C-alpha angles and dihedrals in degrees: 000000000000115000114250092239112049119204093231113115121228109267127214107235113174107194111219113234116252122261094264094049090045091050092050090050090045091054092047097048101029094037092047092052089043092055090049089049091051088064095041097051097060092042091053090042089066088073102035141015115300095241091054093049089047090052093051093048091045092055093048094044092046092056091048095044094047089057092046092047093048094050103035116006097052095020098228090156092223142070119277115265129222091268092057092045093052094045091046089049089057092056090043089054089057090048090049091052091049095050093043092049092048093052091042091054089047090054090049093049096040112017094183097048116153128239092257092056090046090051092051092050093044094049092044092052090044091052093052092044089047092056089054091046091052091057092048094046094046098044101034119010101041099023113123114266114248115246092019112142126212118249123233115256092219137002114258125208141070116348122204111225114206118231115221091214092057097244114136114247128193121257118268133201118236113239124211097242095039098249128092114237118243118234117228116235 
């Protein structure tokens, strides 16, 4: 017969959201930041070359999005580490190259394109690059590490209870319902 109180500690198991839920979160967080960036890039481009403003905004948005994706999109329950930031930066570099190439081709094809056309091309390229980034982030960057063990939520075992009078008392075990069961004689 198994004892009523097993010695196994409670283990923190954060279930990763499914691919559809992750993608919806990715679109909300990454897409939201992307739309904000689509306004920031042309504003910054008024004072410097477009590719430079795109690079600055890409770096800032990648740092922000990596944190959002670690905490919420892929539900890691923690901040992103250096490994995730560097790997995410690699996929963001590919996205930067895609958006820069798309706008460059637009400027070659239509040198006097308006801001609205530039926005459409930029957001379209960002959307396609974002879909690729989602796959990379989900399958590689934020995928669970193999061989990683879950950590106990709290340490189980005897707990020393302090006595306000200063007398030493023996350790006691905490019971689930707060009261210690009585043994029948």
